[in-house]
Short mmCIF file of C-alpha atoms in Angstrom, two decimals:
data_model
loop_
_atom_site.label_atom_id
_atom_site.label_comp_id
_atom_site.label_asym_id
_atom_site.label_seq_id
_atom_site.Cartn_x
_atom_site.Cartn_y
_atom_site.Cartn_z
CA MET A 1 121.39 83.81 15.13
CA SER A 2 117.66 84.99 16.19
CA SER A 3 116.82 87.88 18.06
CA ALA A 4 115.93 86.06 21.10
CA THR A 5 119.15 83.96 21.00
CA ASP A 6 121.14 87.44 20.58
CA ASN A 7 118.95 88.51 23.87
CA ALA A 8 119.16 85.33 25.64
CA VAL A 9 123.20 85.31 25.24
CA THR A 10 123.35 89.36 26.01
CA LYS A 11 121.87 88.63 29.47
CA ALA A 12 123.88 85.26 30.24
CA ALA A 13 126.61 87.46 29.56
CA GLU A 14 125.32 90.74 31.75
CA VAL A 15 124.82 87.65 34.42
CA LEU A 16 128.29 86.44 34.37
CA LYS A 17 129.63 89.89 35.01
CA GLU A 18 127.65 89.73 38.00
CA HIS A 19 128.90 87.05 39.26
CA ARG A 20 132.04 87.79 38.46
CA ALA A 21 132.18 90.66 40.25
CA SER A 22 130.69 89.68 43.63
CA ILE A 23 133.33 86.61 43.38
CA ASP A 24 136.32 89.53 42.86
CA ARG A 25 134.73 91.51 45.95
CA LEU A 26 134.28 88.35 47.93
CA ASP A 27 138.06 87.22 47.02
CA ALA A 28 138.93 90.65 48.51
CA ILE A 29 137.59 90.11 51.62
CA LEU A 30 138.88 86.85 51.73
CA VAL A 31 142.59 88.55 51.63
CA TYR A 32 142.09 91.27 53.83
CA THR A 33 140.35 88.78 56.22
CA LEU A 34 143.31 86.56 56.13
CA GLY A 35 145.45 89.38 56.86
CA GLU A 36 143.88 90.70 59.55
CA ARG A 37 143.59 86.91 60.89
CA PHE A 38 147.16 86.23 60.61
CA LYS A 39 148.32 89.87 62.20
CA HIS A 40 146.29 88.45 65.36
CA THR A 41 148.21 84.98 65.42
CA GLN A 42 151.89 86.62 64.71
CA ALA A 43 150.54 88.67 67.91
CA VAL A 44 149.78 85.10 69.98
CA GLY A 45 153.09 83.68 68.61
CA LYS A 46 155.40 86.74 69.95
CA LEU A 47 153.39 86.49 72.86
CA LYS A 48 153.49 82.12 73.30
CA ALA A 49 157.73 83.04 72.86
CA THR A 50 157.82 85.54 75.28
CA HIS A 51 155.80 83.65 77.63
CA ASP A 52 157.53 80.12 76.97
CA LEU A 53 154.38 78.23 75.77
CA PRO A 54 154.35 75.88 73.11
CA PRO A 55 153.83 76.87 69.46
CA SER A 56 150.47 74.75 68.72
CA ASP A 57 148.00 73.85 71.38
CA PRO A 58 145.70 70.88 70.13
CA THR A 59 142.80 71.12 72.44
CA ARG A 60 142.10 74.46 70.93
CA GLU A 61 142.64 73.28 67.57
CA ALA A 62 140.47 70.74 67.58
CA SER A 63 137.65 72.55 69.10
CA GLN A 64 138.48 75.32 66.19
CA ILE A 65 138.15 72.86 63.40
CA ASP A 66 134.77 71.24 65.24
CA ARG A 67 133.44 74.90 65.44
CA LEU A 68 134.39 75.63 61.46
CA GLU A 69 132.77 72.25 60.54
CA ARG A 70 129.40 73.53 62.27
CA LEU A 71 129.59 76.90 60.67
CA ALA A 72 130.13 75.31 57.28
CA ARG A 73 127.10 73.19 57.40
CA GLU A 74 125.20 76.35 58.64
CA ALA A 75 126.73 78.00 56.08
CA ASP A 76 125.90 75.17 53.51
CA LEU A 77 129.62 74.68 52.38
CA ASP A 78 131.20 71.55 52.67
CA PRO A 79 132.51 70.95 56.11
CA GLU A 80 135.30 68.64 54.64
CA PHE A 81 136.57 71.52 52.64
CA ALA A 82 136.24 73.93 55.27
CA LYS A 83 138.39 71.37 57.58
CA LYS A 84 141.03 71.40 55.01
CA PHE A 85 141.07 75.09 54.47
CA LEU A 86 141.46 75.45 58.41
CA ASN A 87 143.90 72.93 58.91
CA PHE A 88 145.79 74.59 56.26
CA ILE A 89 145.84 77.84 58.18
CA ILE A 90 146.73 76.52 61.48
CA SER A 91 149.51 74.98 60.08
CA GLU A 92 150.84 77.88 58.56
CA VAL A 93 150.04 79.23 61.78
CA ILE A 94 151.96 77.13 64.26
CA GLN A 95 155.13 77.38 61.51
CA HIS A 96 154.98 81.35 62.40
CA HIS A 97 155.12 80.50 65.95
CA LYS A 98 158.03 78.21 65.72
CA GLN A 99 160.03 80.72 64.08
CA HIS A 100 159.13 83.20 67.18
CA GLN A 101 160.21 80.51 69.31
CA SER A 102 163.97 80.41 67.35
#
C-alpha cells in the first residue's frame, strides 16, 4: 500500500472512531432520557389509578403522535420511524398504567 492510502485509511479510522464515540454518547442520552420519561409516566399511572382514570388517553396519544411526526420532519428524521417509536413507548406506558390499575 502507498503512503497516501495508509494515510487515508488512518484518517478514515479516526473519523469512524469519532462518529462511534458520538453515537455512544447519544445512546447514553437516549437511555437516560427514556428513564426520566418513564419516571414521569409511572407517576401519571399512579395518579390515574388513584383517581380511577382510564390507563390510556387516545386523544392525547393521537396529539402526541402528530406532534412527534412534525418534530421528526423538522429534525430530518423519518416521521414513520418516529411514529413507530412513539407507538412502542405509548404501548409500554399503557401496560404500566394497567398494572397500577390492578
